[in-house]
Amino acid sequence: MRTEELHIPRPSSEVEAQLEQFKATLPNEGSALKDDFAAQLQWDAWQGHLKDLEAELETSIAYELENSDVVFSLDGDPVVGHDIQSGFLGRVLATTQSLVDAITQSFGKPTPRAAVPNIVLEESRLLIAGGFDSSFGIKFRFATSEELQRVRAYDPNEVMAVLGRLLDPEGTTDDLLSIFKTSSRIKSHYKKLVEEIGDNNAQIVMRTQTRRAGVRLKAAQARDRKAWLDTIVLKPKEPRVIEGELVGGSTSKKRFELRTGGEPIIGDIAEEVVQKLVAVHWNQRVRATIQEIVETPDETEDTGKVSFLLIGLEPISD
């Protein structure tokens, strides 16, 4: 009896590189094709090949993401073919796990010094689900509700969305700062990760089921992030409770505006408060717990750019 040979798609990194090289060779479609039948035929053939490569890339990505929640591809000096230096891999995985723990905890009530709760560690634990040829590719998944024997308290898709924002080279410093303000642990572990990538002249690509195109952080970009992180210190002050009217905000952008009688207070919303904001209507009086954060160039400084983080919200009954 003859069995069909299993077809394994080409690595996404290989297809992606070919696709980018092909795009770079394409001329601009313009007046040169007008009334030129042969040139138009050639252009149509190129477009057909382009679509074939794009379809092949999607197939490769789907294969690599199969049975996983997130995949990482590592490349650069520590990678030889599809093999990788064990020390580098161990440090990247350990730092990434600590970063994912901190992000998950930020959706609850993070504390800078207390131990990370067991429920966070259980739900944020990255389980290796396999590997694939994409320089060096590794697949991860999170424990299911069945394996945990309870309903998950944290959504892994939301956690991975934050990690994607951190690794996105197009991310703004304001966006990164809004994440760091929710947890000093995130900033600390993120700094270690970009330092590891930059110092070893490596690059990391991350893909998830909801962000299939992925994000790619290269060595030079990681070094730039590390240099920027070295220039900022975030010093949170003691939270204070303020009563006022919620006059504006956005759950998608995680921003709020509170009117208290003087200048409005505008700032970011902590993850655990987002759902509470949905239940409040505009111009409603609320009791808001706000943490003031000072961005300074030095640990010894207490002055600098001030921002606000909404960490608690209760509607006040009329």
PDB file of C-alpha atoms in Angstrom:
ATOM      1  CA  MET A   1       0.000   0.000   0.000  1.00  0.00           C
ATOM      2  CA  ARG A   2       1.434   3.360  -0.992  1.00  0.00           C
ATOM      3  CA  THR A   3       1.152   6.329   1.338  1.00  0.00           C
ATOM      4  CA  GLU A   4       1.362   9.888   0.141  1.00  0.00           C
ATOM      5  CA  GLU A   5       4.376  11.853   1.267  1.00  0.00           C
ATOM      6  CA  LEU A   6       3.543  14.644   3.720  1.00  0.00           C
ATOM      7  CA  HIS A   7       4.093  18.062   2.159  1.00  0.00           C
ATOM      8  CA  ILE A   8       5.786  20.510   4.518  1.00  0.00           C
ATOM      9  CA  PRO A   9       5.632  24.147   3.362  1.00  0.00           C
ATOM     10  CA  ARG A  10       8.794  26.174   2.972  1.00  0.00           C
ATOM     11  CA  PRO A  11       9.772  28.232   6.046  1.00  0.00           C
ATOM     12  CA  SER A  12       7.911  31.549   6.174  1.00  0.00           C
ATOM     13  CA  SER A  13      11.241  33.377   6.533  1.00  0.00           C
ATOM     14  CA  GLU A  14      12.417  31.923   3.211  1.00  0.00           C
ATOM     15  CA  VAL A  15       9.184  32.748   1.375  1.00  0.00           C
ATOM     16  CA  GLU A  16       9.046  36.216   2.934  1.00  0.00           C
ATOM     17  CA  ALA A  17      12.614  36.996   1.843  1.00  0.00           C
ATOM     18  CA  GLN A  18      11.856  35.852  -1.716  1.00  0.00           C
ATOM     19  CA  LEU A  19       8.667  37.911  -1.749  1.00  0.00           C
ATOM     20  CA  GLU A  20      10.471  41.083  -0.635  1.00  0.00           C
ATOM     21  CA  GLN A  21      13.229  40.562  -3.203  1.00  0.00           C
ATOM     22  CA  PHE A  22      10.678  40.051  -5.961  1.00  0.00           C
ATOM     23  CA  LYS A  23       8.724  43.171  -4.963  1.00  0.00           C
ATOM     24  CA  ALA A  24      11.946  45.183  -5.123  1.00  0.00           C
ATOM     25  CA  THR A  25      12.479  44.175  -8.771  1.00  0.00           C
ATOM     26  CA  LEU A  26       8.989  45.157  -9.938  1.00  0.00           C
ATOM     27  CA  PRO A  27       8.750  48.355 -11.992  1.00  0.00           C
ATOM     28  CA  ASN A  28       6.006  50.860 -11.269  1.00  0.00           C
ATOM     29  CA  GLU A  29       2.875  50.277 -13.292  1.00  0.00           C
ATOM     30  CA  GLY A  30       2.471  53.466 -15.274  1.00  0.00           C
ATOM     31  CA  SER A  31       2.338  55.020 -18.660  1.00  0.00           C
ATOM     32  CA  ALA A  32       4.950  52.592 -20.001  1.00  0.00           C
ATOM     33  CA  LEU A  33       2.269  49.875 -20.038  1.00  0.00           C
ATOM     34  CA  LYS A  34      -0.273  51.986 -21.884  1.00  0.00           C
ATOM     35  CA  ASP A  35      -1.014  50.608 -25.346  1.00  0.00           C
ATOM     36  CA  ASP A  36       1.845  48.102 -24.926  1.00  0.00           C
ATOM     37  CA  PHE A  37       0.260  44.663 -25.134  1.00  0.00           C
ATOM     38  CA  ALA A  38       3.485  42.711 -24.555  1.00  0.00           C
ATOM     39  CA  ALA A  39       4.409  44.810 -21.512  1.00  0.00           C
ATOM     40  CA  GLN A  40       0.918  44.364 -20.098  1.00  0.00           C
ATOM     41  CA  LEU A  41       1.197  40.576 -20.488  1.00  0.00           C
ATOM     42  CA  GLN A  42       4.525  40.648 -18.647  1.00  0.00           C
ATOM     43  CA  TRP A  43       3.023  42.789 -15.876  1.00  0.00           C
ATOM     44  CA  ASP A  44       0.092  40.382 -15.499  1.00  0.00           C
ATOM     45  CA  ALA A  45       2.534  37.465 -15.236  1.00  0.00           C
ATOM     46  CA  TRP A  46       4.486  39.286 -12.513  1.00  0.00           C
ATOM     47  CA  GLN A  47       1.278  39.999 -10.620  1.00  0.00           C
ATOM     48  CA  GLY A  48       0.319  36.336 -10.869  1.00  0.00           C
ATOM     49  CA  HIS A  49       3.685  35.292  -9.439  1.00  0.00           C
ATOM     50  CA  LEU A  50       3.307  37.871  -6.676  1.00  0.00           C
ATOM     51  CA  LYS A  51      -0.078  36.428  -5.672  1.00  0.00           C
ATOM     52  CA  ASP A  52       1.383  32.905  -5.712  1.00  0.00           C
ATOM     53  CA  LEU A  53       4.152  33.944  -3.311  1.00  0.00           C
ATOM     54  CA  GLU A  54       1.684  35.736  -1.030  1.00  0.00           C
ATOM     55  CA  ALA A  55      -0.522  32.623  -0.943  1.00  0.00           C
ATOM     56  CA  GLU A  56       2.510  30.431  -0.227  1.00  0.00           C
ATOM     57  CA  LEU A  57       3.543  32.757   2.614  1.00  0.00           C
ATOM     58  CA  GLU A  58       0.081  32.501   4.175  1.00  0.00           C
ATOM     59  CA  THR A  59       0.252  28.695   3.926  1.00  0.00           C
ATOM     60  CA  SER A  60       3.686  28.660   5.602  1.00  0.00           C
ATOM     61  CA  ILE A  61       2.498  30.939   8.416  1.00  0.00           C
ATOM     62  CA  ALA A  62      -0.615  28.801   8.970  1.00  0.00           C
ATOM     63  CA  TYR A  63       1.565  25.682   9.180  1.00  0.00           C
ATOM     64  CA  GLU A  64       3.926  27.282  11.705  1.00  0.00           C
ATOM     65  CA  LEU A  65       1.049  28.593  13.858  1.00  0.00           C
ATOM     66  CA  GLU A  66      -0.797  25.270  13.863  1.00  0.00           C
ATOM     67  CA  ASN A  67      -1.583  24.049  17.406  1.00  0.00           C
ATOM     68  CA  SER A  68       0.080  27.079  18.996  1.00  0.00           C
ATOM     69  CA  ASP A  69      -0.838  30.484  20.430  1.00  0.00           C
ATOM     70  CA  VAL A  70       2.405  32.265  19.525  1.00  0.00           C
ATOM     71  CA  VAL A  71       5.551  31.475  17.548  1.00  0.00           C
ATOM     72  CA  PHE A  72       8.980  33.060  17.644  1.00  0.00           C
ATOM     73  CA  SER A  73      11.623  33.011  14.933  1.00  0.00           C
ATOM     74  CA  LEU A  74      15.156  33.886  15.999  1.00  0.00           C
ATOM     75  CA  ASP A  75      17.919  34.829  13.584  1.00  0.00           C
ATOM     76  CA  GLY A  76      21.288  36.553  13.546  1.00  0.00           C
ATOM     77  CA  ASP A  77      24.724  35.726  14.936  1.00  0.00           C
ATOM     78  CA  PRO A  78      23.552  33.110  17.498  1.00  0.00           C
ATOM     79  CA  VAL A  79      21.819  31.075  14.749  1.00  0.00           C
ATOM     80  CA  VAL A  80      23.642  28.693  12.396  1.00  0.00           C
ATOM     81  CA  GLY A  81      21.317  27.267   9.764  1.00  0.00           C
ATOM     82  CA  HIS A  82      18.378  26.053  11.830  1.00  0.00           C
ATOM     83  CA  ASP A  83      20.454  25.571  15.004  1.00  0.00           C
ATOM     84  CA  ILE A  84      20.948  28.055  17.833  1.00  0.00           C
ATOM     85  CA  GLN A  85      23.335  28.706  20.702  1.00  0.00           C
ATOM     86  CA  SER A  86      21.827  27.129  23.800  1.00  0.00           C
ATOM     87  CA  GLY A  87      22.944  29.883  26.194  1.00  0.00           C
ATOM     88  CA  PHE A  88      21.374  32.617  24.077  1.00  0.00           C
ATOM     89  CA  LEU A  89      18.154  30.646  23.627  1.00  0.00           C
ATOM     90  CA  GLY A  90      17.907  29.921  27.356  1.00  0.00           C
ATOM     91  CA  ARG A  91      18.319  33.574  28.288  1.00  0.00           C
ATOM     92  CA  VAL A  92      15.786  34.761  25.685  1.00  0.00           C
ATOM     93  CA  LEU A  93      13.200  32.186  26.756  1.00  0.00           C
ATOM     94  CA  ALA A  94      13.652  32.890  30.478  1.00  0.00           C
ATOM     95  CA  THR A  95      13.401  36.656  29.963  1.00  0.00           C
ATOM     96  CA  THR A  96      10.403  36.319  27.645  1.00  0.00           C
ATOM     97  CA  GLN A  97       8.619  34.138  30.210  1.00  0.00           C
ATOM     98  CA  SER A  98       9.255  36.723  32.952  1.00  0.00           C
ATOM     99  CA  LEU A  99       7.969  39.445  30.614  1.00  0.00           C
ATOM    100  CA  VAL A 100       4.796  37.468  29.831  1.00  0.00           C
ATOM    101  CA  ASP A 101       4.281  36.899  33.587  1.00  0.00           C
ATOM    102  CA  ALA A 102       4.540  40.648  34.214  1.00  0.00           C
ATOM    103  CA  ILE A 103       2.156  41.514  31.362  1.00  0.00           C
ATOM    104  CA  THR A 104      -0.397  38.977  32.604  1.00  0.00           C
ATOM    105  CA  GLN A 105      -0.152  40.349  36.134  1.00  0.00           C
ATOM    106  CA  SER A 106      -0.735  43.886  34.815  1.00  0.00           C
ATOM    107  CA  PHE A 107      -4.289  42.846  33.900  1.00  0.00           C
ATOM    108  CA  GLY A 108      -4.925  42.324  37.615  1.00  0.00           C
ATOM    109  CA  LYS A 109      -3.395  44.351  40.417  1.00  0.00           C
ATOM    110  CA  PRO A 110       0.383  44.358  39.951  1.00  0.00           C
ATOM    111  CA  THR A 111       2.733  45.168  42.799  1.00  0.00           C
ATOM    112  CA  PRO A 112       6.385  46.026  42.187  1.00  0.00           C
ATOM    113  CA  ARG A 113       7.836  43.927  45.017  1.00  0.00           C
ATOM    114  CA  ALA A 114       5.426  41.162  46.035  1.00  0.00           C
ATOM    115  CA  ALA A 115       5.733  37.719  44.445  1.00  0.00           C
ATOM    116  CA  VAL A 116       3.749  37.097  41.276  1.00  0.00           C
ATOM    117  CA  PRO A 117       0.557  35.197  42.301  1.00  0.00           C
ATOM    118  CA  ASN A 118       0.361  31.488  41.431  1.00  0.00           C
ATOM    119  CA  ILE A 119      -2.744  32.002  39.295  1.00  0.00           C
ATOM    120  CA  VAL A 120      -0.764  34.387  37.086  1.00  0.00           C
ATOM    121  CA  LEU A 121       2.163  31.972  36.813  1.00  0.00           C
ATOM    122  CA  GLU A 122      -0.159  29.099  35.898  1.00  0.00           C
ATOM    123  CA  GLU A 123      -1.974  31.042  33.186  1.00  0.00           C
ATOM    124  CA  SER A 124       1.043  32.847  31.719  1.00  0.00           C
ATOM    125  CA  ARG A 125       3.257  29.756  31.514  1.00  0.00           C
ATOM    126  CA  LEU A 126       4.540  29.250  27.968  1.00  0.00           C
ATOM    127  CA  LEU A 127       4.441  25.587  26.973  1.00  0.00           C
ATOM    128  CA  ILE A 128       6.762  24.578  24.126  1.00  0.00           C
ATOM    129  CA  ALA A 129       4.540  23.068  21.443  1.00  0.00           C
ATOM    130  CA  GLY A 130       7.183  22.262  18.819  1.00  0.00           C
ATOM    131  CA  GLY A 131       9.641  23.843  16.437  1.00  0.00           C
ATOM    132  CA  PHE A 132       9.921  24.692  12.765  1.00  0.00           C
ATOM    133  CA  ASP A 133      12.574  25.661  10.224  1.00  0.00           C
ATOM    134  CA  SER A 134      12.539  29.442  10.027  1.00  0.00           C
ATOM    135  CA  SER A 135      16.142  30.174  10.892  1.00  0.00           C
ATOM    136  CA  PHE A 136      15.292  28.878  14.386  1.00  0.00           C
ATOM    137  CA  GLY A 137      11.571  28.671  15.037  1.00  0.00           C
ATOM    138  CA  ILE A 138       9.799  27.674  18.235  1.00  0.00           C
ATOM    139  CA  LYS A 139       6.071  27.287  18.958  1.00  0.00           C
ATOM    140  CA  PHE A 140       4.308  27.986  22.248  1.00  0.00           C
ATOM    141  CA  ARG A 141       0.858  27.521  23.654  1.00  0.00           C
ATOM    142  CA  PHE A 142      -0.867  28.362  26.937  1.00  0.00           C
ATOM    143  CA  ALA A 143      -2.607  25.843  29.176  1.00  0.00           C
ATOM    144  CA  THR A 144      -6.267  25.361  28.303  1.00  0.00           C
ATOM    145  CA  SER A 145      -9.155  25.736  30.753  1.00  0.00           C
ATOM    146  CA  GLU A 146      -9.465  21.957  30.732  1.00  0.00           C
ATOM    147  CA  GLU A 147      -5.829  21.551  31.733  1.00  0.00           C
ATOM    148  CA  LEU A 148      -6.160  24.245  34.399  1.00  0.00           C
ATOM    149  CA  GLN A 149      -9.449  22.657  35.541  1.00  0.00           C
ATOM    150  CA  ARG A 150     -11.061  26.089  35.807  1.00  0.00           C
ATOM    151  CA  VAL A 151     -12.105  29.018  33.655  1.00  0.00           C
ATOM    152  CA  ARG A 152      -9.145  31.167  32.678  1.00  0.00           C
ATOM    153  CA  ALA A 153      -8.926  34.479  34.547  1.00  0.00           C
ATOM    154  CA  TYR A 154      -6.769  36.134  31.878  1.00  0.00           C
ATOM    155  CA  ASP A 155      -7.177  36.197  28.104  1.00  0.00           C
ATOM    156  CA  PRO A 156      -3.912  35.028  26.455  1.00  0.00           C
ATOM    157  CA  ASN A 157      -4.797  36.923  23.264  1.00  0.00           C
ATOM    158  CA  GLU A 158      -4.822  40.205  25.204  1.00  0.00           C
ATOM    159  CA  VAL A 159      -1.493  39.333  26.842  1.00  0.00           C
ATOM    160  CA  MET A 160       0.094  38.521  23.478  1.00  0.00           C
ATOM    161  CA  ALA A 161      -1.309  41.735  21.998  1.00  0.00           C
ATOM    162  CA  VAL A 162       0.665  43.720  24.601  1.00  0.00           C
ATOM    163  CA  LEU A 163       3.822  41.686  23.898  1.00  0.00           C
ATOM    164  CA  GLY A 164       3.339  42.405  20.184  1.00  0.00           C
ATOM    165  CA  ARG A 165       3.159  46.142  20.895  1.00  0.00           C
ATOM    166  CA  LEU A 166       6.432  45.918  22.819  1.00  0.00           C
ATOM    167  CA  LEU A 167       8.210  44.111  19.979  1.00  0.00           C
ATOM    168  CA  ASP A 168       6.747  46.228  17.185  1.00  0.00           C
ATOM    169  CA  PRO A 169       9.509  48.484  15.769  1.00  0.00           C
ATOM    170  CA  GLU A 170       6.798  50.904  14.626  1.00  0.00           C
ATOM    171  CA  GLY A 171       5.533  51.331  18.183  1.00  0.00           C
ATOM    172  CA  THR A 172       5.768  54.858  19.576  1.00  0.00           C
ATOM    173  CA  THR A 173       7.541  55.785  22.787  1.00  0.00           C
ATOM    174  CA  ASP A 174       4.221  57.064  24.137  1.00  0.00           C
ATOM    175  CA  ASP A 175       2.655  53.642  23.569  1.00  0.00           C
ATOM    176  CA  LEU A 176       5.577  51.885  25.269  1.00  0.00           C
ATOM    177  CA  LEU A 177       5.416  54.273  28.215  1.00  0.00           C
ATOM    178  CA  SER A 178       1.683  53.632  28.619  1.00  0.00           C
ATOM    179  CA  ILE A 179       2.513  49.921  29.010  1.00  0.00           C
ATOM    180  CA  PHE A 180       5.410  50.499  31.424  1.00  0.00           C
ATOM    181  CA  LYS A 181       3.220  52.654  33.649  1.00  0.00           C
ATOM    182  CA  THR A 182       0.994  49.653  34.405  1.00  0.00           C
ATOM    183  CA  SER A 183       3.924  47.674  35.830  1.00  0.00           C
ATOM    184  CA  SER A 184       7.571  48.461  36.554  1.00  0.00           C
ATOM    185  CA  ARG A 185       8.280  44.749  36.075  1.00  0.00           C
ATOM    186  CA  ILE A 186       7.322  44.968  32.401  1.00  0.00           C
ATOM    187  CA  LYS A 187       9.901  47.689  31.793  1.00  0.00           C
ATOM    188  CA  SER A 188      12.599  45.758  33.653  1.00  0.00           C
ATOM    189  CA  HIS A 189      12.116  42.465  31.799  1.00  0.00           C
ATOM    190  CA  TYR A 190      11.600  44.187  28.451  1.00  0.00           C
ATOM    191  CA  LYS A 191      14.893  46.017  28.880  1.00  0.00           C
ATOM    192  CA  LYS A 192      16.679  42.697  29.497  1.00  0.00           C
ATOM    193  CA  LEU A 193      15.101  41.182  26.373  1.00  0.00           C
ATOM    194  CA  VAL A 194      16.043  44.003  23.985  1.00  0.00           C
ATOM    195  CA  GLU A 195      19.530  44.061  25.510  1.00  0.00           C
ATOM    196  CA  GLU A 196      19.919  40.333  24.796  1.00  0.00           C
ATOM    197  CA  ILE A 197      18.739  40.775  21.192  1.00  0.00           C
ATOM    198  CA  GLY A 198      20.903  43.843  20.572  1.00  0.00           C
ATOM    199  CA  ASP A 199      24.097  42.657  22.249  1.00  0.00           C
ATOM    200  CA  ASN A 200      24.046  39.367  20.319  1.00  0.00           C
ATOM    201  CA  ASN A 201      23.279  40.986  16.957  1.00  0.00           C
ATOM    202  CA  ALA A 202      20.104  38.920  16.677  1.00  0.00           C
ATOM    203  CA  GLN A 203      16.525  39.523  15.605  1.00  0.00           C
ATOM    204  CA  ILE A 204      13.188  38.169  16.783  1.00  0.00           C
ATOM    205  CA  VAL A 205       9.950  37.702  14.844  1.00  0.00           C
ATOM    206  CA  MET A 206       6.713  37.072  16.717  1.00  0.00           C
ATOM    207  CA  ARG A 207       3.453  35.858  15.186  1.00  0.00           C
ATOM    208  CA  THR A 208       0.111  35.030  16.790  1.00  0.00           C
ATOM    209  CA  GLN A 209      -3.200  33.722  15.520  1.00  0.00           C
ATOM    210  CA  THR A 210      -4.577  37.280  15.567  1.00  0.00           C
ATOM    211  CA  ARG A 211      -1.409  38.979  14.270  1.00  0.00           C
ATOM    212  CA  ARG A 212      -0.309  36.591  11.560  1.00  0.00           C
ATOM    213  CA  ALA A 213       1.819  39.129   9.674  1.00  0.00           C
ATOM    214  CA  GLY A 214       3.894  39.344  12.833  1.00  0.00           C
ATOM    215  CA  VAL A 215       6.304  41.892  14.233  1.00  0.00           C
ATOM    216  CA  ARG A 216      10.064  41.876  13.671  1.00  0.00           C
ATOM    217  CA  LEU A 217      12.571  43.530  16.007  1.00  0.00           C
ATOM    218  CA  LYS A 218      16.095  43.695  14.571  1.00  0.00           C
ATOM    219  CA  ALA A 219      19.353  44.071  16.478  1.00  0.00           C
ATOM    220  CA  ALA A 220      19.842  47.760  15.647  1.00  0.00           C
ATOM    221  CA  GLN A 221      16.253  48.532  16.650  1.00  0.00           C
ATOM    222  CA  ALA A 222      16.707  46.610  19.913  1.00  0.00           C
ATOM    223  CA  ARG A 223      19.855  48.621  20.679  1.00  0.00           C
ATOM    224  CA  ASP A 224      17.960  51.859  20.024  1.00  0.00           C
ATOM    225  CA  ARG A 225      15.213  50.737  22.415  1.00  0.00           C
ATOM    226  CA  LYS A 226      17.796  49.878  25.085  1.00  0.00           C
ATOM    227  CA  ALA A 227      19.479  53.288  24.697  1.00  0.00           C
ATOM    228  CA  TRP A 228      16.104  55.016  25.051  1.00  0.00           C
ATOM    229  CA  LEU A 229      15.170  52.942  28.104  1.00  0.00           C
ATOM    230  CA  ASP A 230      18.427  54.005  29.757  1.00  0.00           C
ATOM    231  CA  THR A 231      17.278  57.634  29.582  1.00  0.00           C
ATOM    232  CA  ILE A 232      13.962  57.254  31.425  1.00  0.00           C
ATOM    233  CA  VAL A 233      13.012  56.529  35.022  1.00  0.00           C
ATOM    234  CA  LEU A 234       9.332  56.201  35.951  1.00  0.00           C
ATOM    235  CA  LYS A 235       8.632  57.114  39.565  1.00  0.00           C
ATOM    236  CA  PRO A 236       5.046  56.405  40.688  1.00  0.00           C
ATOM    237  CA  LYS A 237       3.624  58.426  43.575  1.00  0.00           C
ATOM    238  CA  GLU A 238       1.108  57.220  46.124  1.00  0.00           C
ATOM    239  CA  PRO A 239      -2.351  56.757  44.527  1.00  0.00           C
ATOM    240  CA  ARG A 240      -5.016  59.281  45.484  1.00  0.00           C
ATOM    241  CA  VAL A 241      -8.802  59.108  45.298  1.00  0.00           C
ATOM    242  CA  ILE A 242     -10.510  61.950  43.427  1.00  0.00           C
ATOM    243  CA  GLU A 243     -14.197  62.592  42.795  1.00  0.00           C
ATOM    244  CA  GLY A 244     -15.236  64.169  39.523  1.00  0.00           C
ATOM    245  CA  GLU A 245     -17.107  63.733  36.257  1.00  0.00           C
ATOM    246  CA  LEU A 246     -15.911  61.335  33.572  1.00  0.00           C
ATOM    247  CA  VAL A 247     -16.185  63.560  30.498  1.00  0.00           C
ATOM    248  CA  GLY A 248     -14.179  61.608  27.941  1.00  0.00           C
ATOM    249  CA  GLY A 249     -12.172  58.513  27.206  1.00  0.00           C
ATOM    250  CA  SER A 250     -11.660  55.484  25.001  1.00  0.00           C
ATOM    251  CA  THR A 251     -11.516  51.821  25.959  1.00  0.00           C
ATOM    252  CA  SER A 252      -9.687  50.950  22.725  1.00  0.00           C
ATOM    253  CA  LYS A 253      -6.996  53.581  23.275  1.00  0.00           C
ATOM    254  CA  LYS A 254      -7.158  53.129  27.071  1.00  0.00           C
ATOM    255  CA  ARG A 255      -7.388  56.869  27.750  1.00  0.00           C
ATOM    256  CA  PHE A 256      -9.601  58.848  30.146  1.00  0.00           C
ATOM    257  CA  GLU A 257     -10.534  62.459  30.932  1.00  0.00           C
ATOM    258  CA  LEU A 258     -11.825  63.448  34.366  1.00  0.00           C
ATOM    259  CA  ARG A 259     -13.254  66.870  35.225  1.00  0.00           C
ATOM    260  CA  THR A 260     -12.729  67.827  38.859  1.00  0.00           C
ATOM    261  CA  GLY A 261     -13.537  71.563  38.884  1.00  0.00           C
ATOM    262  CA  GLY A 262     -10.128  72.811  37.819  1.00  0.00           C
ATOM    263  CA  GLU A 263      -7.952  71.572  34.969  1.00  0.00           C
ATOM    264  CA  PRO A 264      -9.175  68.193  33.642  1.00  0.00           C
ATOM    265  CA  ILE A 265      -7.040  65.159  34.451  1.00  0.00           C
ATOM    266  CA  ILE A 266      -6.173  63.211  31.315  1.00  0.00           C
ATOM    267  CA  GLY A 267      -4.199  59.971  31.246  1.00  0.00           C
ATOM    268  CA  ASP A 268      -3.962  56.237  30.634  1.00  0.00           C
ATOM    269  CA  ILE A 269      -6.224  53.487  31.952  1.00  0.00           C
ATOM    270  CA  ALA A 270      -4.849  50.407  33.715  1.00  0.00           C
ATOM    271  CA  GLU A 271      -5.939  47.131  32.121  1.00  0.00           C
ATOM    272  CA  GLU A 272      -8.025  46.044  35.129  1.00  0.00           C
ATOM    273  CA  VAL A 273     -10.124  49.249  34.901  1.00  0.00           C
ATOM    274  CA  VAL A 274     -11.036  49.022  31.209  1.00  0.00           C
ATOM    275  CA  GLN A 275     -14.160  46.902  31.759  1.00  0.00           C
ATOM    276  CA  LYS A 276     -15.323  49.192  34.573  1.00  0.00           C
ATOM    277  CA  LEU A 277     -15.170  52.118  32.157  1.00  0.00           C
ATOM    278  CA  VAL A 278     -17.666  50.362  29.870  1.00  0.00           C
ATOM    279  CA  ALA A 279     -20.279  50.409  32.649  1.00  0.00           C
ATOM    280  CA  VAL A 280     -19.952  54.169  33.248  1.00  0.00           C
ATOM    281  CA  HIS A 281     -21.690  56.756  31.084  1.00  0.00           C
ATOM    282  CA  TRP A 282     -20.184  60.098  30.121  1.00  0.00           C
ATOM    283  CA  ASN A 283     -20.604  63.021  32.518  1.00  0.00           C
ATOM    284  CA  GLN A 284     -21.354  60.612  35.366  1.00  0.00           C
ATOM    285  CA  ARG A 285     -19.822  61.424  38.737  1.00  0.00           C
ATOM    286  CA  VAL A 286     -17.218  58.857  39.713  1.00  0.00           C
ATOM    287  CA  ARG A 287     -14.716  58.127  42.453  1.00  0.00           C
ATOM    288  CA  ALA A 288     -11.410  57.627  40.631  1.00  0.00           C
ATOM    289  CA  THR A 289      -8.177  56.224  42.056  1.00  0.00           C
ATOM    290  CA  ILE A 290      -5.370  57.920  40.171  1.00  0.00           C
ATOM    291  CA  GLN A 291      -1.646  57.314  40.306  1.00  0.00           C
ATOM    292  CA  GLU A 292       0.635  60.159  39.336  1.00  0.00           C
ATOM    293  CA  ILE A 293       3.815  59.050  37.554  1.00  0.00           C
ATOM    294  CA  VAL A 294       6.854  61.261  37.116  1.00  0.00           C
ATOM    295  CA  GLU A 295       9.184  60.589  34.184  1.00  0.00           C
ATOM    296  CA  THR A 296      12.686  61.691  35.195  1.00  0.00           C
ATOM    297  CA  PRO A 297      16.167  61.290  33.718  1.00  0.00           C
ATOM    298  CA  ASP A 298      17.626  60.124  37.023  1.00  0.00           C
ATOM    299  CA  GLU A 299      16.603  58.103  40.112  1.00  0.00           C
ATOM    300  CA  THR A 300      17.619  61.011  42.360  1.00  0.00           C
ATOM    301  CA  GLU A 301      15.281  63.474  40.592  1.00  0.00           C
ATOM    302  CA  ASP A 302      11.672  64.012  41.713  1.00  0.00           C
ATOM    303  CA  THR A 303      10.662  66.451  38.995  1.00  0.00           C
ATOM    304  CA  GLY A 304       9.937  65.878  35.339  1.00  0.00           C
ATOM    305  CA  LYS A 305       7.110  65.099  32.948  1.00  0.00           C
ATOM    306  CA  VAL A 306       3.979  64.087  34.883  1.00  0.00           C
ATOM    307  CA  SER A 307       1.375  61.616  33.627  1.00  0.00           C
ATOM    308  CA  PHE A 308      -1.651  59.956  35.206  1.00  0.00           C
ATOM    309  CA  LEU A 309      -2.818  56.346  35.393  1.00  0.00           C
ATOM    310  CA  LEU A 310      -6.399  55.433  36.292  1.00  0.00           C
ATOM    311  CA  ILE A 311      -6.139  52.354  38.554  1.00  0.00           C
ATOM    312  CA  GLY A 312      -9.595  52.364  40.161  1.00  0.00           C
ATOM    313  CA  LEU A 313     -13.082  53.563  39.214  1.00  0.00           C
ATOM    314  CA  GLU A 314     -16.425  53.542  41.045  1.00  0.00           C
ATOM    315  CA  PRO A 315     -19.610  55.306  39.913  1.00  0.00           C
ATOM    316  CA  ILE A 316     -21.227  57.580  42.473  1.00  0.00           C
ATOM    317  CA  SER A 317     -24.970  57.060  42.816  1.00  0.00           C
ATOM    318  CA  ASP A 318     -27.127  60.123  42.325  1.00  0.00           C
TER     319      ASP A 318
END
